[in-house]
């Protein structure tokens, strides 16, 4: 019945018809464009500003914002329908709840890709304008070329965003509360380093199965051994298990839930 | 009057439907067939289980026991096929406020096959939203949202239209229009309409049949037109007169009621009684038939408790 692409289209309309979405994208673009300029003009000798260095710092800062905005979209995806009451009209169409949830999730991922692209394009162009030489950036201590190193760094940041967004999506679907979803996701985003430091896998064997230990994958760009001696493969496996649990819980709860609000 | 319900396959069958949440039973063993081509009322006081039943019919909540068939398909086991026959408003028609009415309709149009722009315009015309359809829903009045709600429910030409308290928030003119186009839908497109309400008088004007529910249990199913025709010939008639006591003495029959005299009389008798009163010097201000309203019957059936 019908066409699944139409469902994704519907979800996209809901995301991009809201002014809020555009404000978030504009803020992200402006921030990404602003940072390289800031680095350029605040450095003691602007002629030493290096492209890759400037761009990498911009990405690492802007990605916080990118994650927050994606979490905001993720949190509203399901919880919004409940608080608006529109869930009642959405779920009485000839579509299974699984497919409706899937269309929501896909539109969320599409948004995160768009916002990441905005971040990269504005950040890179601005870094090109406000730099004097290309430089090596963080790649100086590894075998990667600066472009490769930067790209892989973005990939690591995106993986972190991806898992955080999945968590927000789950909380949104389970608790139908967007505030809780945003709060919890941001808490984990900022507290994960502290938690990983307290429950360090060096001290506690079980800590290497915690999600916090593995959310930041950037370390693997420089060394093969991660926290507690785990490998990149192990870290990815742990993340994948958590991700699957988040998705499974979202789907099971959403499918079974009595909609009576 | 032949009972068509028994020969024609029902559009919806509720079979021993029960909904329990924890130890609380919201709907208990409800069995009901909704015959096609009717406006079927679902009447009960607040909290009787009307909305719970409707939520089960459209698959928003699970059914604890029993099953519901929509056009012969189980809403439990074949949700997508069953629900395709339904258009519904459950409680208030909530829409995406940041979209226009038209964009809202487009959302639902995309989710079903065969609804084109022409059909959307048709439905917009039917509910009378006109040019306002291109305004954002947040600028709509409750009545306009109600219309938009009906429009989204009708888009895919459902066989069964389920409306939960559709007259909520409508002004008298809106209620009348709703009644008229439900009637038109029913007659012209053969749509079966299942409409819940606690407004008894409203049901009486709108529905062909009505099921009465109280405390989660089905109490009675009545055919309204049949009820009306039984009552009219042998109905009670109220004479509004200047001096009720004198009138009562003159007539020698009836009871004092509402500042007049109520008498059981048919057409001919009414004329004779009137003549008697006039010649006897009692002024007659009005004569009206007191058909027992659904409200009286409803109060009688439900014992007059728990209304409102």
XYZ file of C-alpha atoms in Angstrom:
569
model
C 0.000 0.000 0.000
C 1.324 3.390 -0.922
C 4.913 4.292 -1.164
C 7.404 4.351 1.680
C 9.240 7.330 0.196
C 6.056 9.338 0.743
C 6.331 8.648 4.450
C 9.873 9.984 4.558
C 8.738 12.967 2.525
C 6.040 13.628 5.136
C 8.563 13.544 7.938
C 10.869 15.873 6.022
C 8.010 18.323 5.531
C 7.432 18.284 9.273
C 11.101 19.001 9.972
C 11.774 21.669 7.344
C 8.454 23.517 7.615
C 9.415 24.682 11.044
C 11.325 27.919 11.305
C 13.227 26.411 14.214
C 15.003 23.965 11.914
C 16.234 26.752 9.653
C 17.381 28.839 12.591
C 19.436 25.895 13.821
C 21.002 25.376 10.404
C 21.777 29.074 10.057
C 23.376 29.209 13.513
C 25.449 26.176 12.616
C 26.558 27.761 9.340
C 27.418 31.070 10.976
C 29.338 29.434 13.821
C 31.295 27.234 11.431
C 32.169 30.226 9.269
C 32.989 32.427 12.227
C 35.501 30.251 14.058
C 38.268 30.239 11.419
C 37.935 34.029 11.215
C 38.167 34.234 14.983
C 41.302 32.106 15.051
C 42.803 34.205 12.308
C 42.213 37.574 13.918
C 42.996 36.566 17.495
C 46.266 34.814 16.708
C 49.356 36.833 17.519
C 50.651 36.381 14.001
C 47.816 35.770 11.467
C 50.328 34.776 8.797
C 50.983 31.523 10.705
C 47.333 30.390 10.710
C 47.155 26.981 9.050
C 44.163 25.742 7.077
C 43.907 22.228 8.526
C 44.565 23.289 12.050
C 41.897 25.965 11.875
C 39.393 23.683 10.165
C 39.893 20.803 12.613
C 39.369 23.044 15.632
C 36.277 24.541 13.995
C 34.851 21.080 13.339
C 35.459 19.904 16.885
C 33.695 22.942 18.337
C 30.839 23.103 15.825
C 30.159 19.417 16.222
C 28.921 20.045 19.747
C 26.307 22.323 18.277
C 25.593 19.872 15.485
C 24.983 17.102 18.019
C 22.731 19.307 20.128
C 20.631 20.317 17.117
C 20.331 16.752 15.887
C 19.300 15.665 19.375
C 16.633 18.394 19.376
C 15.206 17.041 16.108
C 15.455 13.446 17.359
C 13.714 14.310 20.598
C 10.787 15.957 18.891
C 10.417 13.270 16.274
C 8.144 10.994 18.283
C 7.516 12.995 21.456
C 6.326 15.964 19.383
C 3.579 13.937 17.754
C 2.394 12.903 21.194
C 2.441 16.379 22.651
C 0.722 17.843 19.594
C -1.852 15.034 19.668
C -1.217 14.368 15.982
C -0.020 10.840 16.758
C -3.674 9.757 16.786
C -4.144 10.829 13.187
C -0.749 9.518 12.114
C -1.217 5.988 13.418
C -4.642 5.353 11.913
C -3.270 5.245 8.374
C -2.712 1.981 6.529
C 0.920 1.792 7.626
C 2.428 -0.345 10.330
C 3.880 1.478 13.285
C 7.303 0.042 12.507
C 7.343 1.726 9.118
C 6.155 5.010 10.530
C 8.921 4.927 13.125
C 11.430 3.969 10.452
C 10.411 6.936 8.309
C 10.951 9.171 11.315
C 14.348 7.705 11.994
C 15.467 8.016 8.387
C 14.394 11.652 8.203
C 16.380 12.250 11.390
C 19.514 10.724 9.875
C 18.994 12.780 6.720
C 18.856 15.910 8.854
C 22.065 14.982 10.667
C 23.802 14.451 7.319
C 22.572 17.806 6.051
C 23.652 19.658 9.160
C 27.047 17.955 9.075
C 27.431 18.954 5.426
C 26.566 22.561 6.295
C 29.159 22.493 9.051
C 31.845 21.100 6.751
C 31.186 23.393 3.804
C 30.978 26.622 5.790
C 33.846 25.655 8.073
C 36.142 24.626 5.242
C 35.473 27.583 2.970
C 35.962 29.970 5.862
C 39.146 28.199 6.943
C 40.468 28.507 3.398
C 39.793 32.224 3.376
C 41.211 32.842 6.844
C 44.461 30.919 6.651
C 47.870 31.622 5.283
C 49.204 28.117 4.724
C 47.740 24.652 4.572
C 49.783 23.127 7.399
C 49.394 19.649 8.806
C 46.911 20.027 11.643
C 46.656 17.048 13.986
C 47.992 14.826 11.199
C 51.531 15.870 12.125
C 51.727 13.054 14.684
C 50.302 10.335 12.436
C 50.843 8.736 9.052
C 47.668 10.197 7.594
C 47.637 13.072 5.151
C 45.987 16.201 6.626
C 42.860 15.710 4.467
C 42.551 12.058 5.463
C 43.108 12.847 9.115
C 40.483 15.574 9.060
C 37.974 13.421 7.238
C 38.446 10.502 9.654
C 38.136 12.895 12.576
C 34.790 14.082 11.207
C 33.743 10.458 10.822
C 34.558 9.803 14.499
C 32.580 12.869 15.556
C 29.686 11.765 13.403
C 29.745 8.293 14.989
C 29.399 9.945 18.373
C 26.524 12.092 17.109
C 24.908 9.021 15.561
C 24.872 7.094 18.838
C 23.748 10.129 20.853
C 20.905 10.777 18.407
C 19.845 7.122 18.667
C 19.663 7.510 22.433
C 17.580 10.678 22.127
C 15.308 8.943 19.628
C 14.806 6.052 22.030
C 14.004 8.267 25.011
C 11.637 10.269 22.809
C 9.869 7.106 21.715
C 9.762 5.471 25.157
C 8.939 8.407 27.402
C 7.192 10.644 24.857
C 8.953 13.561 26.507
C 11.204 15.643 24.305
C 12.617 17.583 27.241
C 13.805 14.424 28.906
C 15.284 13.160 25.656
C 17.225 16.381 25.085
C 18.347 16.615 28.699
C 19.508 13.045 28.991
C 21.351 13.074 25.685
C 23.153 16.304 26.452
C 24.038 15.052 29.911
C 25.653 11.995 28.393
C 27.346 14.077 25.741
C 29.043 16.283 28.336
C 29.434 13.842 31.212
C 30.739 10.876 29.269
C 34.384 11.903 29.663
C 34.012 12.349 33.413
C 32.200 9.050 33.767
C 34.783 7.335 31.600
C 37.500 8.787 33.819
C 35.857 7.657 37.063
C 34.983 4.213 35.782
C 38.146 3.728 33.861
C 38.618 0.370 32.209
C 42.166 0.427 33.557
C 40.749 0.051 37.065
C 37.515 -1.846 36.456
C 37.355 -4.725 34.029
C 33.612 -4.267 33.375
C 34.029 -0.601 32.483
C 35.206 -1.551 29.031
C 31.629 -2.547 28.244
C 30.306 0.916 29.110
C 29.159 3.062 26.230
C 30.922 6.110 27.669
C 34.310 4.506 27.324
C 33.932 4.140 23.582
C 31.920 7.110 22.365
C 34.990 9.113 21.490
C 36.875 7.226 18.804
C 39.356 9.943 17.892
C 42.131 8.252 19.867
C 42.271 5.407 17.354
C 43.498 7.792 14.679
C 46.808 7.991 16.492
C 47.122 4.643 18.225
C 45.741 1.121 17.905
C 45.151 0.730 21.625
C 42.158 2.502 23.086
C 40.925 2.784 26.672
C 41.713 -0.333 28.686
C 43.677 -1.800 25.817
C 40.596 -2.281 23.647
C 40.882 -2.229 19.889
C 38.895 -0.169 17.406
C 36.983 -3.303 16.434
C 36.024 -3.943 20.048
C 34.953 -0.327 20.552
C 32.801 -0.436 17.419
C 31.252 -3.718 18.535
C 30.313 -2.262 21.930
C 28.829 0.809 20.264
C 26.928 -1.378 17.799
C 25.412 -3.435 20.624
C 24.267 -0.304 22.438
C 22.925 1.136 19.211
C 20.965 -2.017 18.480
C 19.537 -2.013 21.995
C 18.446 1.626 21.603
C 16.772 0.838 18.296
C 15.159 -2.359 19.542
C 13.722 -0.666 22.619
C 12.403 2.226 20.498
C 10.695 -0.131 18.099
C 9.253 -2.536 20.647
C 7.825 0.212 22.818
C 6.464 2.215 19.895
C 4.793 -0.825 18.364
C 3.141 -2.011 21.566
C 2.239 1.291 23.097
C -1.376 2.155 23.833
C -1.964 5.608 22.408
C -4.316 7.150 24.919
C -3.286 10.684 25.627
C -39.747 -1.776 9.216
C -37.440 -4.523 7.940
C -34.253 -4.925 9.844
C -31.520 -4.584 7.222
C -28.809 -5.241 9.792
C -29.527 -8.934 9.734
C -29.248 -9.475 5.991
C -26.368 -7.148 5.136
C -22.826 -7.756 6.313
C -21.901 -5.265 8.991
C -19.198 -2.708 8.251
C -17.780 -3.199 11.690
C -18.275 -5.987 14.172
C -17.187 -5.737 17.747
C -17.038 -9.208 19.214
C -16.817 -9.534 22.950
C -14.435 -6.609 23.112
C -12.859 -6.026 26.499
C -10.257 -3.485 27.550
C -8.530 -3.830 30.867
C -5.819 -1.599 32.235
C -4.426 -3.128 35.376
C -7.384 -4.293 37.419
C -9.660 -1.679 35.912
C -12.079 -2.794 33.222
C -12.808 0.114 30.891
C -14.859 -1.761 28.350
C -16.430 -5.064 29.152
C -17.502 -7.733 26.691
C -18.908 -5.324 24.135
C -20.602 -6.981 21.188
C -22.020 -4.755 18.491
C -22.590 -4.835 14.734
C -22.611 -1.613 12.786
C -24.769 -2.059 9.692
C -23.717 -0.308 6.476
C -25.248 2.884 5.143
C -26.364 4.202 8.478
C -25.491 6.969 10.808
C -24.933 4.968 13.926
C -24.788 6.737 17.246
C -22.707 5.689 20.200
C -24.198 7.243 23.236
C -23.123 7.270 26.815
C -22.218 9.510 29.701
C -18.650 10.769 30.046
C -16.301 8.023 31.101
C -18.590 5.252 29.850
C -15.927 3.852 27.539
C -16.885 5.460 24.228
C -13.474 6.847 23.375
C -11.763 3.683 24.635
C -13.934 1.626 22.299
C -13.180 3.938 19.383
C -9.452 3.788 20.101
C -9.658 0.012 19.913
C -11.605 0.187 16.653
C -8.860 2.219 14.984
C -6.004 0.259 16.536
C -4.618 3.019 18.733
C -4.844 0.796 21.787
C -4.684 -2.954 22.104
C -7.742 -5.109 22.721
C -7.485 -7.104 25.946
C -10.003 -9.711 24.845
C -12.262 -10.205 21.836
C -11.726 -8.799 18.346
C -12.953 -6.090 16.025
C -13.585 -6.698 12.337
C -13.648 -3.788 9.920
C -15.161 -4.882 6.595
C -14.404 -8.433 7.624
C -10.728 -7.847 8.464
C -9.410 -8.010 12.005
C -7.916 -4.783 13.267
C -5.614 -6.887 15.435
C -4.211 -9.273 12.850
C -4.627 -7.320 9.607
C -4.302 -3.773 10.845
C -3.259 -2.169 7.574
C -6.048 -3.698 5.495
C -8.664 -3.116 8.169
C -7.748 0.478 8.960
C -7.667 1.392 5.257
C -11.473 1.295 5.389
C -11.637 3.759 8.235
C -11.505 7.501 8.406
C -11.582 8.865 11.902
C -11.264 11.698 14.334
C -10.377 10.529 17.800
C -11.171 13.170 20.399
C -10.088 16.610 19.254
C -8.815 16.902 15.715
C -5.200 17.838 16.417
C -3.263 19.034 13.394
C 0.249 20.233 12.686
C -0.179 23.853 13.691
C 2.910 25.020 11.835
C 1.513 23.732 8.538
C -1.421 25.114 6.576
C -4.673 23.204 6.460
C -3.826 22.194 2.926
C -0.355 20.950 3.863
C -1.930 18.933 6.654
C -4.258 17.289 4.169
C -1.324 16.625 1.843
C 0.364 14.757 4.691
C -2.526 12.329 4.965
C -3.095 12.202 1.223
C 0.458 10.937 0.705
C -0.133 8.067 3.065
C -2.907 6.464 1.050
C -3.017 5.520 -2.606
C -5.281 7.337 -5.049
C -5.837 10.673 -3.346
C -4.947 13.423 -5.822
C -5.213 17.200 -5.658
C -8.680 17.082 -7.157
C -9.910 14.902 -4.340
C -8.356 17.213 -1.746
C -10.199 20.178 -3.267
C -13.399 18.177 -3.351
C -13.151 17.410 0.348
C -12.225 20.985 1.211
C -15.342 22.128 -0.664
C -17.467 19.568 1.137
C -16.473 20.732 4.613
C -16.622 24.373 3.527
C -13.144 25.552 4.474
C -12.698 27.471 1.227
C -9.667 29.742 0.914
C -8.799 29.457 4.602
C -7.373 26.058 3.782
C -4.146 27.845 2.785
C -3.751 29.505 6.193
C -1.654 28.033 8.965
C -3.669 25.797 11.265
C -2.603 27.824 14.292
C -4.875 30.614 13.047
C -7.913 28.316 12.917
C -10.834 28.390 15.297
C -11.908 25.169 16.962
C -14.773 24.866 14.515
C -12.417 25.155 11.560
C -10.123 22.533 13.013
C -13.109 20.284 13.416
C -13.875 20.768 9.725
C -10.293 20.046 8.797
C -10.512 16.951 10.963
C -13.526 15.734 9.032
C -11.731 16.541 5.769
C -8.700 14.389 6.634
C -11.000 11.565 7.658
C -12.843 11.671 4.325
C -9.863 11.984 1.968
C -9.569 8.311 1.068
C -13.336 7.711 0.780
C -13.512 5.375 3.762
C -16.355 2.930 4.095
C -16.575 3.693 7.778
C -16.270 7.171 9.178
C -15.687 7.280 12.922
C -16.224 10.585 14.671
C -15.606 10.960 18.365
C -17.717 13.780 19.803
C -17.707 15.689 16.507
C -19.983 18.464 17.687
C -17.610 19.513 20.463
C -16.746 23.149 19.991
C -19.028 23.684 17.007
C -21.532 26.505 17.032
C -25.184 25.685 16.291
C -24.701 26.490 12.618
C -21.642 24.277 12.461
C -23.503 21.427 14.126
C -26.278 21.756 11.623
C -23.876 21.770 8.674
C -22.086 18.736 10.070
C -25.392 16.940 10.379
C -26.307 17.826 6.840
C -23.108 16.640 5.272
C -22.981 13.474 7.296
C -26.472 12.758 6.016
C -25.366 13.558 2.462
C -22.298 11.334 2.763
C -24.383 8.538 4.062
C -26.948 8.829 1.282
C -24.773 9.751 -1.696
C -21.554 7.858 -1.034
C -23.003 5.106 1.127
C -20.526 5.861 3.876
C -21.367 4.381 7.227
C -20.930 6.881 10.003
C -20.215 5.899 13.575
C -20.512 8.891 15.820
C -20.107 9.080 19.549
C -21.599 11.687 21.786
C -22.970 12.393 25.204
C -25.286 14.984 23.696
C -28.517 13.067 23.535
C -30.608 15.557 21.648
C -27.876 15.801 19.031
C -27.865 12.037 18.488
C -31.597 12.068 18.120
C -31.398 14.480 15.216
C -28.412 12.861 13.558
C -28.621 9.103 13.866
C -30.592 6.210 12.432
C -29.666 3.883 15.246
C -27.991 4.367 18.536
C -26.093 2.078 20.870
C -26.115 3.071 24.501
C -23.117 2.324 26.663
C -22.615 2.815 30.355
C -19.763 1.792 32.638
C -18.107 -0.008 29.740
C -21.131 -2.189 29.050
C -23.509 -2.073 26.128
C -26.956 -1.416 27.514
C -29.200 -1.169 24.507
C -29.291 -0.677 20.748
C -32.222 1.328 19.459
C -33.461 2.185 16.017
C -34.436 5.794 16.376
C -36.741 6.132 13.404
C -38.678 3.097 14.596
C -38.951 4.481 18.078
C -40.283 7.767 16.724
C -43.002 6.230 14.591
C -44.284 4.132 17.463
C -44.635 7.111 19.694
C -46.198 9.673 17.411
C -49.728 8.299 16.913
C -50.400 7.517 20.559
C -48.332 10.375 21.880
C -49.056 12.667 24.726
C -50.235 16.092 23.722
C -49.760 19.193 25.795
C -52.344 21.961 25.715
C -50.957 25.258 26.898
C -53.918 27.081 28.345
C -54.807 30.136 30.397
C -56.384 28.142 33.246
C -55.064 24.583 33.505
C -57.409 23.516 36.314
C -60.510 24.648 34.499
C -59.218 22.953 31.357
C -58.654 19.710 33.223
C -62.230 19.845 34.557
C -63.600 20.570 31.065
C -61.681 17.742 29.409
C -62.298 15.235 32.148
C -59.020 13.523 31.263
C -55.237 14.153 31.333
C -52.815 15.511 33.888
C -51.468 18.912 34.828
C -48.037 19.457 33.341
C -45.778 22.436 32.634
C -48.541 24.982 33.155
C -50.886 23.124 30.826
C -52.730 19.868 30.473
C -51.179 16.735 29.011
C -53.598 14.368 27.356
C -53.105 11.120 25.471
C -54.750 11.823 22.142
C -54.430 11.191 18.403
C -54.986 13.728 15.612
C -58.772 13.705 15.587
C -59.080 13.740 19.351
C -56.775 16.759 19.546
C -59.122 18.798 17.358
C -62.163 17.770 19.398
C -60.475 18.528 22.722
C -59.390 21.897 21.421
C -62.950 22.742 20.396
C -64.161 21.724 23.853
C -61.662 24.044 25.522
C -62.414 27.000 23.302
C -66.177 26.711 23.715
C -65.697 26.245 27.440
C -63.990 29.665 27.603
C -60.403 28.505 28.203
C -57.795 30.244 26.090
C -55.527 27.845 24.198
C -52.052 29.260 23.553
C -50.458 26.233 22.051
C -50.798 22.563 21.313
C -47.771 20.330 20.960
C -46.984 16.661 20.829
C -44.844 15.454 23.683
C -42.899 12.699 22.046
C -40.661 11.109 24.559
C -37.203 12.286 23.657
C -34.192 10.064 23.529
C -32.982 11.946 26.535
C -35.887 10.698 28.634
C -35.376 7.181 27.393
C -31.672 7.444 27.979
C -32.124 8.686 31.514
C -34.622 5.931 32.101
C -32.275 3.259 30.781
C -29.189 4.447 32.555
C -31.133 5.155 35.704
C -30.435 8.867 35.418
C -27.052 8.568 37.052
C -23.624 9.656 35.998
C -24.599 12.143 33.339
C -22.344 15.034 32.539
